[in-house]
CSV table of C-alpha atoms and ligand atoms in Angstrom, one decimal:
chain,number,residue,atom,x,y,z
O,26,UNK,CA,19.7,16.3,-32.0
O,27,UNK,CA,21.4,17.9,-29.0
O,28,UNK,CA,20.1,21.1,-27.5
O,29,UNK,CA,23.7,22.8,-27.4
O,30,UNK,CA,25.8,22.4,-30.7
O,31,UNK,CA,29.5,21.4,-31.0
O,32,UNK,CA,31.1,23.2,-33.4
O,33,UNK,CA,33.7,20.7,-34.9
O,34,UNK,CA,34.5,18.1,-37.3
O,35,UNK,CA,32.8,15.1,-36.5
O,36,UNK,CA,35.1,12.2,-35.0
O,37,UNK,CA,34.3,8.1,-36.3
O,38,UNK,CA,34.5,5.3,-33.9
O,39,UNK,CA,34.8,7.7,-30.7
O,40,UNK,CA,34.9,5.7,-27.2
O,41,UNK,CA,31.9,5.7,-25.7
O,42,UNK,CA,30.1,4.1,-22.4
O,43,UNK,CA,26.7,5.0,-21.5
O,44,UNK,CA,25.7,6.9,-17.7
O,45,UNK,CA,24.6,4.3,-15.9
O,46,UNK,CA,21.1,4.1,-15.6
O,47,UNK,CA,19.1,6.3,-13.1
O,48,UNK,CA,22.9,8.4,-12.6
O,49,UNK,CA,22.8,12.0,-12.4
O,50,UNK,CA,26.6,12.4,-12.5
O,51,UNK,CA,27.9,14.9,-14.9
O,52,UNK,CA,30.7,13.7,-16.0
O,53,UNK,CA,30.6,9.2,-15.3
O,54,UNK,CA,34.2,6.9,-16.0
O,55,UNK,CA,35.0,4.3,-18.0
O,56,UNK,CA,34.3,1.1,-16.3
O,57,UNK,CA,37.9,-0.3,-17.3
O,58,UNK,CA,40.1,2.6,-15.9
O,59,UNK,CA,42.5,3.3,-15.8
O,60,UNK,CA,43.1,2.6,-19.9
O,61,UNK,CA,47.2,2.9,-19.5
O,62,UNK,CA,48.8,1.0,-16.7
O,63,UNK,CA,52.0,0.9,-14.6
O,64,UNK,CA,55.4,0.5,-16.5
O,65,UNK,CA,53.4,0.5,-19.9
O,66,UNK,CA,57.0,0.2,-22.1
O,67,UNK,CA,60.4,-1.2,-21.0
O,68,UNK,CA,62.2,1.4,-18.7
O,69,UNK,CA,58.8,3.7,-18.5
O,70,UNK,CA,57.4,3.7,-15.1
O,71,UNK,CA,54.3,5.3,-15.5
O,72,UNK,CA,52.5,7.6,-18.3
O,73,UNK,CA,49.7,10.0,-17.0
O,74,UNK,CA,48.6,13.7,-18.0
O,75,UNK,CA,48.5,13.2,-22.0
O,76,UNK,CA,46.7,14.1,-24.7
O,77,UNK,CA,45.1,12.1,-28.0
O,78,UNK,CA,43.2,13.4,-30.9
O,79,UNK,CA,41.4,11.8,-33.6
O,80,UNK,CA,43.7,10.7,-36.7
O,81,UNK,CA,43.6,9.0,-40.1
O,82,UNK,CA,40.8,6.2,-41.3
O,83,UNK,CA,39.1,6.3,-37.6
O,84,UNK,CA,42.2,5.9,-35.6
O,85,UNK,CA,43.9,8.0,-32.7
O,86,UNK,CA,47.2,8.9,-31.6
O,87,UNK,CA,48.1,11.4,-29.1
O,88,UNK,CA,51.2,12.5,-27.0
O,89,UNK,CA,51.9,11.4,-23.8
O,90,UNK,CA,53.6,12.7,-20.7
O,91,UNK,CA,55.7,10.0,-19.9
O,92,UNK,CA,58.6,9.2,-16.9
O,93,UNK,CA,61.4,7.0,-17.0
O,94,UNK,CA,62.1,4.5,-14.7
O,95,UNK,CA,65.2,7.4,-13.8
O,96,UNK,CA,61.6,9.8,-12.9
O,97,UNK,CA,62.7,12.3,-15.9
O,98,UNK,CA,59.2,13.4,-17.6
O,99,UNK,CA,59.6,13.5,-21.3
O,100,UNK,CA,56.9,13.4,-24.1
O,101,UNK,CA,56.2,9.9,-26.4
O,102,UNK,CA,53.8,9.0,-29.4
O,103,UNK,CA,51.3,6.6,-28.8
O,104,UNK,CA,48.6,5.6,-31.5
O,105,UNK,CA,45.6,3.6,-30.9
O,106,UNK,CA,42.8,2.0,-32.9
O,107,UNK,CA,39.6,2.8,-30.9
O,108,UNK,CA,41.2,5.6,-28.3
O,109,UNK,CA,41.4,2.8,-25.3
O,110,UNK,CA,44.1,0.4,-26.3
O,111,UNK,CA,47.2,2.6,-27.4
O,112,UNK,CA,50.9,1.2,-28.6
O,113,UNK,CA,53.7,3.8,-27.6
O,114,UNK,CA,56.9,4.4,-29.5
O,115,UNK,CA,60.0,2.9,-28.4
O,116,UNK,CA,61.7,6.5,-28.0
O,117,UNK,CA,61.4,10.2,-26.8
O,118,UNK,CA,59.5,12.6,-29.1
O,119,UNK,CA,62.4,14.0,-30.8
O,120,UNK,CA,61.9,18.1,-31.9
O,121,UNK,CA,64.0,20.3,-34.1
O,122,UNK,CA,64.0,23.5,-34.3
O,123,UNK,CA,62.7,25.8,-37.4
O,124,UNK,CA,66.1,25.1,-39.2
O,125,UNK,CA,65.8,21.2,-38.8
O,126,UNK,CA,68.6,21.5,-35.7
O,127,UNK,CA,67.6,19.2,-32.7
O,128,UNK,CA,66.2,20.9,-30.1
O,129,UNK,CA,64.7,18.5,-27.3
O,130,UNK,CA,64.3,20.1,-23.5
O,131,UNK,CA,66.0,18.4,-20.6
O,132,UNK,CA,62.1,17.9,-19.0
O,133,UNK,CA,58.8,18.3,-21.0
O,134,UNK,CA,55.1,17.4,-19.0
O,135,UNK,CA,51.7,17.8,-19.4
O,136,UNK,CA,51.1,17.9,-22.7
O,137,UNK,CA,48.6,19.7,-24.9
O,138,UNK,CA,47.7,18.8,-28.3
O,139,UNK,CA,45.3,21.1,-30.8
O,140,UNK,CA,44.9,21.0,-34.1
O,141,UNK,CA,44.6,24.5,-35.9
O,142,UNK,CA,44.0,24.9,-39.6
O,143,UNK,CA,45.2,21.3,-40.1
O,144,UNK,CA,48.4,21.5,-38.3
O,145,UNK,CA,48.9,19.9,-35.2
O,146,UNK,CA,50.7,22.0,-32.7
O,147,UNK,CA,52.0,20.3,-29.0
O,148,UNK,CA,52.1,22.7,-26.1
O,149,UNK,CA,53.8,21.6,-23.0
O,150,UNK,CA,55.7,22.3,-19.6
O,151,UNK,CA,59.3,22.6,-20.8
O,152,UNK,CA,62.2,23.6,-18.8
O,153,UNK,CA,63.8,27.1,-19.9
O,154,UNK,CA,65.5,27.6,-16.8
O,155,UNK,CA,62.6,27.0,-14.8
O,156,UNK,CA,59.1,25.5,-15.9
O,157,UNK,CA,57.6,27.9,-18.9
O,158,UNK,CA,55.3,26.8,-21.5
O,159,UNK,CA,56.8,24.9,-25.0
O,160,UNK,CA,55.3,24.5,-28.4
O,161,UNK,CA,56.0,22.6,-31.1
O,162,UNK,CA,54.5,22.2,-34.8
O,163,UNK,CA,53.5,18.7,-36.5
O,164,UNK,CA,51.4,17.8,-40.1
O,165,UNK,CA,52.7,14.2,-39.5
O,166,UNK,CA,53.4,13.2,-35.8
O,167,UNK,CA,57.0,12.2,-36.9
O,168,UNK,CA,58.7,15.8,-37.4
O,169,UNK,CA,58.0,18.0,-34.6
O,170,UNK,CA,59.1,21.5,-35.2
O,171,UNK,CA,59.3,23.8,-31.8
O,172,UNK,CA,58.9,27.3,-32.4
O,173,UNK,CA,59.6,30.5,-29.5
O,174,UNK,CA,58.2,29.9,-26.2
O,175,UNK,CA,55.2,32.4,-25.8
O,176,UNK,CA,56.3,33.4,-22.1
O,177,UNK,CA,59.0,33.6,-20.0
O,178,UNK,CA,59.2,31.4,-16.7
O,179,UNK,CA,57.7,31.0,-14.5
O,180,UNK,CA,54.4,29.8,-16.6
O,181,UNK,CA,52.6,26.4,-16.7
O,182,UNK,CA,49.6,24.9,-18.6
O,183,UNK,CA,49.3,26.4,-21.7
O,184,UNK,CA,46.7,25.6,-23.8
O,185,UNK,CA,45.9,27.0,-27.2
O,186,UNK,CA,42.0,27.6,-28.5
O,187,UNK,CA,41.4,25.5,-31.5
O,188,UNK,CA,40.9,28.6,-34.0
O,189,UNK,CA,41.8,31.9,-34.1
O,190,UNK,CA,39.3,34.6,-32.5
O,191,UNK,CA,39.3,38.1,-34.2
O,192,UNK,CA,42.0,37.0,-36.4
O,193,UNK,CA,44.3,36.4,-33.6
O,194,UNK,CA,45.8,33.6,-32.0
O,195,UNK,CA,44.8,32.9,-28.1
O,196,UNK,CA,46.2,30.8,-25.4
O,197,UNK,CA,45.6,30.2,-21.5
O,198,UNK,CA,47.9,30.3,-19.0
O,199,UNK,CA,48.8,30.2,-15.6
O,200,UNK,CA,52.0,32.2,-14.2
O,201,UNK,CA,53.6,29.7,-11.2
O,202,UNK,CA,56.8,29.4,-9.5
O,203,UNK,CA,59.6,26.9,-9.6
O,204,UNK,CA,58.0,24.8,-7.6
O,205,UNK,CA,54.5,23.1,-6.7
O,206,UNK,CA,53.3,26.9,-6.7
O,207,UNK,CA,50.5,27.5,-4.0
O,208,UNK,CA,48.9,30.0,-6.3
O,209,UNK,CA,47.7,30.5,-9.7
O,210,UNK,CA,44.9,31.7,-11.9
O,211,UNK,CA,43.8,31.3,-15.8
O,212,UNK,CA,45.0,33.9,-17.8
O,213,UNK,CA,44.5,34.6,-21.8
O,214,UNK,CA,47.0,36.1,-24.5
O,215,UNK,CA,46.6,36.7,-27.9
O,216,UNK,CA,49.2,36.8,-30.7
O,217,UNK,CA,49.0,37.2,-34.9
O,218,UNK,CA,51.5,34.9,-35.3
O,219,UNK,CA,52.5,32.0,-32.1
O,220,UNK,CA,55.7,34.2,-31.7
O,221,UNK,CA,54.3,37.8,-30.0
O,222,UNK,CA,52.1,37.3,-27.5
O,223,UNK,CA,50.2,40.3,-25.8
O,224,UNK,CA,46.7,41.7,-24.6
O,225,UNK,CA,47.3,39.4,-21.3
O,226,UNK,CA,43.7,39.3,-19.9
O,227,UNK,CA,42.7,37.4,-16.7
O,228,UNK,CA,40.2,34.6,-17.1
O,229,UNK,CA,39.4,33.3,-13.7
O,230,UNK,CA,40.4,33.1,-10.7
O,231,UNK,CA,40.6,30.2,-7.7
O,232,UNK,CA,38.6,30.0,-5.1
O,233,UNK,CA,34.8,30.6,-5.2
O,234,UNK,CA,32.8,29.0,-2.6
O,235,UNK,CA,33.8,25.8,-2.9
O,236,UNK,CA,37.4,24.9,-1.2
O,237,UNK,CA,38.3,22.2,-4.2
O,238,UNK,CA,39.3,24.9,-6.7
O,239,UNK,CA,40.8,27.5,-3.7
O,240,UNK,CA,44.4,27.3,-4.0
O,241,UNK,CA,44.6,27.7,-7.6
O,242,UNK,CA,43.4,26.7,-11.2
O,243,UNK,CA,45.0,25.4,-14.5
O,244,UNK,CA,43.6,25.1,-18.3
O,245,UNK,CA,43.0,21.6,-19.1
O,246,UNK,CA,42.2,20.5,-23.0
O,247,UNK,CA,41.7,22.6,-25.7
O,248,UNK,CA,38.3,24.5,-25.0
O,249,UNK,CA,35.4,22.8,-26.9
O,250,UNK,CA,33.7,25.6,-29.3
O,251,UNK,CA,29.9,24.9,-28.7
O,252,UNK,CA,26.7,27.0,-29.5
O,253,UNK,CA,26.4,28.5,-26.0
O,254,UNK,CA,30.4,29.6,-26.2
O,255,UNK,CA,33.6,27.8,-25.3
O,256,UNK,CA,33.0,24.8,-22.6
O,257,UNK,CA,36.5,25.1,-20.5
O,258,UNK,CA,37.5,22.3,-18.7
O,259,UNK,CA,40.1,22.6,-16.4
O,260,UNK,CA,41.9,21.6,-12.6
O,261,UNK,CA,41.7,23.2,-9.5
O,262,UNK,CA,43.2,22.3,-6.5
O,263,UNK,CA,42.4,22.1,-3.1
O,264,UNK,CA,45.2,22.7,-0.3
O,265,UNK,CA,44.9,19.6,2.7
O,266,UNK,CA,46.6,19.0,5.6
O,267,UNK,CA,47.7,16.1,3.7
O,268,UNK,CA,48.9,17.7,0.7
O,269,UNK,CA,47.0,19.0,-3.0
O,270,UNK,CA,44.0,17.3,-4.0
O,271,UNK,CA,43.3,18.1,-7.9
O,272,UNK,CA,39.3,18.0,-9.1
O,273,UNK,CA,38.0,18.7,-12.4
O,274,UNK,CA,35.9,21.6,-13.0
O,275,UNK,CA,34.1,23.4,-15.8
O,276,UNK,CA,33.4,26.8,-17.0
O,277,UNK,CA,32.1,28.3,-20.3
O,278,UNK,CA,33.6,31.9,-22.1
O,279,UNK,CA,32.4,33.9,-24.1
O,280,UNK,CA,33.2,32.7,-27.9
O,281,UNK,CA,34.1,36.1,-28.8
O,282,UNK,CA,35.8,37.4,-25.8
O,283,UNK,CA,36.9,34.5,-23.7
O,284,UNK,CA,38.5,36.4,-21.0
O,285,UNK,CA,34.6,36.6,-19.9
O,286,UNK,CA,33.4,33.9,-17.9
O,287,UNK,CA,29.9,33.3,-18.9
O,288,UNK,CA,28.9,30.2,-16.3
O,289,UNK,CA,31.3,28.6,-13.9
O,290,UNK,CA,30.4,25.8,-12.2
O,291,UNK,CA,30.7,25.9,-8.6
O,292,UNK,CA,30.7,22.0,-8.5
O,293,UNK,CA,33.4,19.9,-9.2
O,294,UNK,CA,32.5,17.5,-12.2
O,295,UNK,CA,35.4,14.9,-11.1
O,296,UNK,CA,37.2,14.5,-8.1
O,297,UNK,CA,39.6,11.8,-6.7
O,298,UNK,CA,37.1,9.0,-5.5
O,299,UNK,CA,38.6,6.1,-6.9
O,300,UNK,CA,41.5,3.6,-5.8
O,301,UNK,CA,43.4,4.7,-9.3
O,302,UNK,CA,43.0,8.5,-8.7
O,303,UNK,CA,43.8,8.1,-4.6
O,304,UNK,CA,46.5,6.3,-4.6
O,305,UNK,CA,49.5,6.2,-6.8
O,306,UNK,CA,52.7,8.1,-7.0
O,307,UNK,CA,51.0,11.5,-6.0
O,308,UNK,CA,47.5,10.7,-4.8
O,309,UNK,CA,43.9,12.3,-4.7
O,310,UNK,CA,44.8,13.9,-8.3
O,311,UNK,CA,42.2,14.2,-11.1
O,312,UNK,CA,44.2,16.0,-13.8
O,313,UNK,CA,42.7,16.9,-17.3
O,314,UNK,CA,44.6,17.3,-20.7
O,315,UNK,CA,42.4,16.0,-23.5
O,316,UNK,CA,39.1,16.0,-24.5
O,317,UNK,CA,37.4,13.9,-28.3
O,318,UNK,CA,34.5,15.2,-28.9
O,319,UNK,CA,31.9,14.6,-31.5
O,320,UNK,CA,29.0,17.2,-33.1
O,321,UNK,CA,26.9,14.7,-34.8
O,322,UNK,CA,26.6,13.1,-31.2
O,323,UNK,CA,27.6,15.5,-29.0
O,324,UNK,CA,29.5,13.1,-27.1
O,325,UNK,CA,32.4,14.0,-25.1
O,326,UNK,CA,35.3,11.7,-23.6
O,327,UNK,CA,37.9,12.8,-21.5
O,328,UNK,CA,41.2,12.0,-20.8
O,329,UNK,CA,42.5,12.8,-17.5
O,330,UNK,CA,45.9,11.4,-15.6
O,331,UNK,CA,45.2,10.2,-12.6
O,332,UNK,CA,47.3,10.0,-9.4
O,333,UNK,CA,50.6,10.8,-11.8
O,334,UNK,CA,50.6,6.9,-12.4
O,335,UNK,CA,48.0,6.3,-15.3
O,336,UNK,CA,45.6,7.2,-17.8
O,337,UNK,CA,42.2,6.9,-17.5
O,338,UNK,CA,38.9,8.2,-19.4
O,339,UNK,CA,35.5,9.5,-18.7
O,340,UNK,CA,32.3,10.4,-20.8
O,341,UNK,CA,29.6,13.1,-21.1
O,342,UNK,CA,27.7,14.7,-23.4
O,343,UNK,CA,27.4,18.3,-24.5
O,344,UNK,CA,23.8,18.8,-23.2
O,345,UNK,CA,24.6,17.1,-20.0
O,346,UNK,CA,27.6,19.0,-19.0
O,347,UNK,CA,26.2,22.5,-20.3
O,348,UNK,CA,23.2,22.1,-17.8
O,349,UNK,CA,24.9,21.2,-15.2
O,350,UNK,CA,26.9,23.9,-15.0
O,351,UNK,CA,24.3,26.3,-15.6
O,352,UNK,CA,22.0,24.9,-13.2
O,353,UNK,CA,25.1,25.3,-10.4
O,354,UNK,CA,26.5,28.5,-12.1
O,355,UNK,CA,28.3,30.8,-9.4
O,356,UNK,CA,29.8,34.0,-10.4
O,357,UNK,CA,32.8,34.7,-8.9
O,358,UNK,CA,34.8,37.9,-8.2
O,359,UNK,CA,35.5,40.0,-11.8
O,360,UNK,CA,35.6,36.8,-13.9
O,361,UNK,CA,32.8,37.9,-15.7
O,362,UNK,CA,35.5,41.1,-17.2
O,363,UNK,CA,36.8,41.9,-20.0
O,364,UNK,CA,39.9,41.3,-17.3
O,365,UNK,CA,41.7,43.9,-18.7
H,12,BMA,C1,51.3,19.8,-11.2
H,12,BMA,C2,51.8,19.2,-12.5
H,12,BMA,C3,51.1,18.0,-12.9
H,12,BMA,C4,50.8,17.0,-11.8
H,12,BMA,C5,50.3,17.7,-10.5
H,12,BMA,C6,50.2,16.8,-9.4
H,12,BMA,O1,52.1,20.8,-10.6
H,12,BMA,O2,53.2,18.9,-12.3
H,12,BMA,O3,51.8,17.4,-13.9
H,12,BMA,O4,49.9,16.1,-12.2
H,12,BMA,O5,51.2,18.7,-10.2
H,12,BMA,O6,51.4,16.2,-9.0
C-alpha cells in the first residue's frame, strides 16, 4: 500500500522497470530507450513529444507528434500492446469540425491527450495564425472532432486537468510568442463548457534558485490527482550559450485551487544526460507530454520526447516522487497565490 494515493482508474499490464538497486534517482529510464526510433514509418523522420493512454482489453494507443521527412509536424495514431512497442497509422490524424466538415491545421505539435468523463479530448499546438492551443474531441480514436480554440495566439502547452474542479473545466497554459519565446510561465483558466474560458490565474513562474527552469516553464501531462493534491509534471528550460536545454521538473497544486503551488521541487527530476536526449535534431531536450499511471500500484511511467528525434520512457512511483519533492520543496515568488 503506498503512503500517497492515486486517485484513478487502475491501468492492466502498465510498463514497468524496477530503480536499480541501491539508486536514489527520482525519476530512473527505461533501459531500452529510446522506445520509438528514427524514421519510424515511410516518409516520417522522426516522432517525439506524444502522448499514450491506456485503452481497450490492456492495450494502449496514444497520439503522436510526428514530422515528415518535408519537417512539417502533424499528429498520427499509434496503438501498442504493452505501451513500448507501438504500430503507427499510415496517415495524418484527420479532424472535422462539429458539423462533420474537415478541419485539419497546416501544423499541429506537442500533443496532449486526457480523458474526461469517458471522452477523450487531444489538446495541441496548432497554428491559428501563429502557434495557440487546439482541441479536439474523440470516444473512438478514429473521428476526431475539434471544437473552439480556448485562447488566442500567442499560447502553447495546453493541458487540461482530468476532471472538472468546482464544477468547471481547467486548463494550463503558457502565453509565448511566434517564435522559440525566451519567456513563459504556467498559467490556469477555467471554463463551464471547453468554449469560454476565464478566471486566468497564474500558477508558477520560472526561475527559482536553480538556473534549469530560469528562462521559462511549460505544462507537461495531464496532472496526476493524488491524495496530497495534483502532482504537475512539467519542462523548464535553461538558456546556454549554446542554446535551450529542457529538464523535467515537478510541482504539486492544491486539488481544490490549483493555481496554489503547494511543493515545488527545486531539483530537476530529468535532465538531458543521455546520448538520445543530447544529441538529435535539437539536443540537450527532456520534454514531457504523457504520464500512465496506476492506483493499485502507484506506479508511474513517463513519456517524454527526447532531443525532438524520439520517444523514450521513464518510471517512478507515487511515494518516491512525492518525497522527493517535498524533501527539496522551494517556495518561489507568489506561487503559493490564489494568483489572482
Ligand atoms: C518547444 C516546442 C517543443 C520542442 C522544444 C525544443 O518550443 O516546440 O516541441 O520540443 O521547443 O525544440
Amino acid at each position: 500500500m503506498s503512503k500517497y494515493l492515486i486517485l484513478s482508474e487502475p491501468i492492466k499490464n502498465m510498463p514497468w522497470q524496477d530503480r536499480e538497486l541501491g539508486s536514489k534517482a527520482p525519476v530512473w529510464r527505461y533501459a531500452f530507450n529510446p522506445i520509438v526510433k528514427r524514421n519510424p514509418v515511410e516518409g516520417i523522420a522522426r516522432i517525439f513529444n506524444s502522448a499514450v493512454v491506456s485503452w481497450k482489453d490492456g492495450t494502449f494507443i496514444g497520439v503522436f507528434r510526428a514530422e515528415t521527412v518535408a519537417t512539417l509536424p502533424h499528429l498520427r495514431v499509434g496503438r501498442s500492446d504493452d505501451g513500448i512497442h507501438w504500430i503507427f497509422e499510415d496517415h495524418q490524424l484527420q479532424m472535422v469540425d462539429e458539423s462533420g466538415k474537415s478541419w485539419n491545421p497546416y501544423y499541429a505539435y506537442d500533443p496532449r491527450v486526457i480523458k474526461i468523463d469517458n471522452v477523450y479530448y487531444v489538446v495541441w499546438c496548432t497554428e491559428a495564425h501563429g502557434p495557440a492551443i487546439g482541441v479536439a474531441k474523440t470516444t473512438d480514436f478514429k473521428t476526431f472532432v475539434r471544437i473552439e480554440n480556448p485562447f488566442i495566439p500567442f499560447n502553447r502547452n495546453g493541458v487540461l486537468f482530468p476532471r472538472k474542479i468546482n464544477g468547471m473545466y481547467k486548463i494550463l497554459s503558457r502565453a509565448s510568442d511566434n517564435g522559440h519565446t525566451p519567456f513563459g510561465d504556467i498559467f490556469l483558466s477555467e471554463s463551464p463548457d471547453l468554449v469560454y474560458w476565464g478566471k486566468h490565474r497564474h500558477v508558477m513562474e520560472r526561475g527559482g534558485n536553480g538556473w534549469w527552469q530560469g528562462l521559462k516553464i511549460g505544462g507537461g501531462p495531464a496532472p496526476i490527482e493524488t491524495s496530497i493534491g495534483w502532482l504537475m509534471l512539467y519542462h523548464g528550460v535553461a538558456n546556454t550559450c549554446n542554446g535551450y536545454v529542457y529538464s523535467m521538473g515537478a510541482a504539486i497544486l492544491d486539488i481544490n485551487e490549483p493555481s496554489k503551488v503547494k511543493y515545488r521541487c527545486k531539483n530537476y527530476i530529468l535532465t538531458p544526460e543521455m546520448p538520445y536526449e543530447e544529441t538529435g535534431f535539437v539536443p540537450n531536450v527532456v520534454f514531457p507530454c504523457a504520464t500512465l499511471h496506476d492506483p493499485l500500484t502507484g506506479r508511474i511511467a513517463i513519456y517524454y520526447g527526447a532531443a525532438d528525434s524520439y520517444v523514450a520512457l521513464a518510471f517512478t512511483t507515487v511515494d518516491i516522487l512525492v518525497d522527493y519533492i517535498i524533501e527539496n520543496h522551494e517556495s518561489v515568488g507568489r506561487d503559493s497565490e490564489l494568483g489572482k
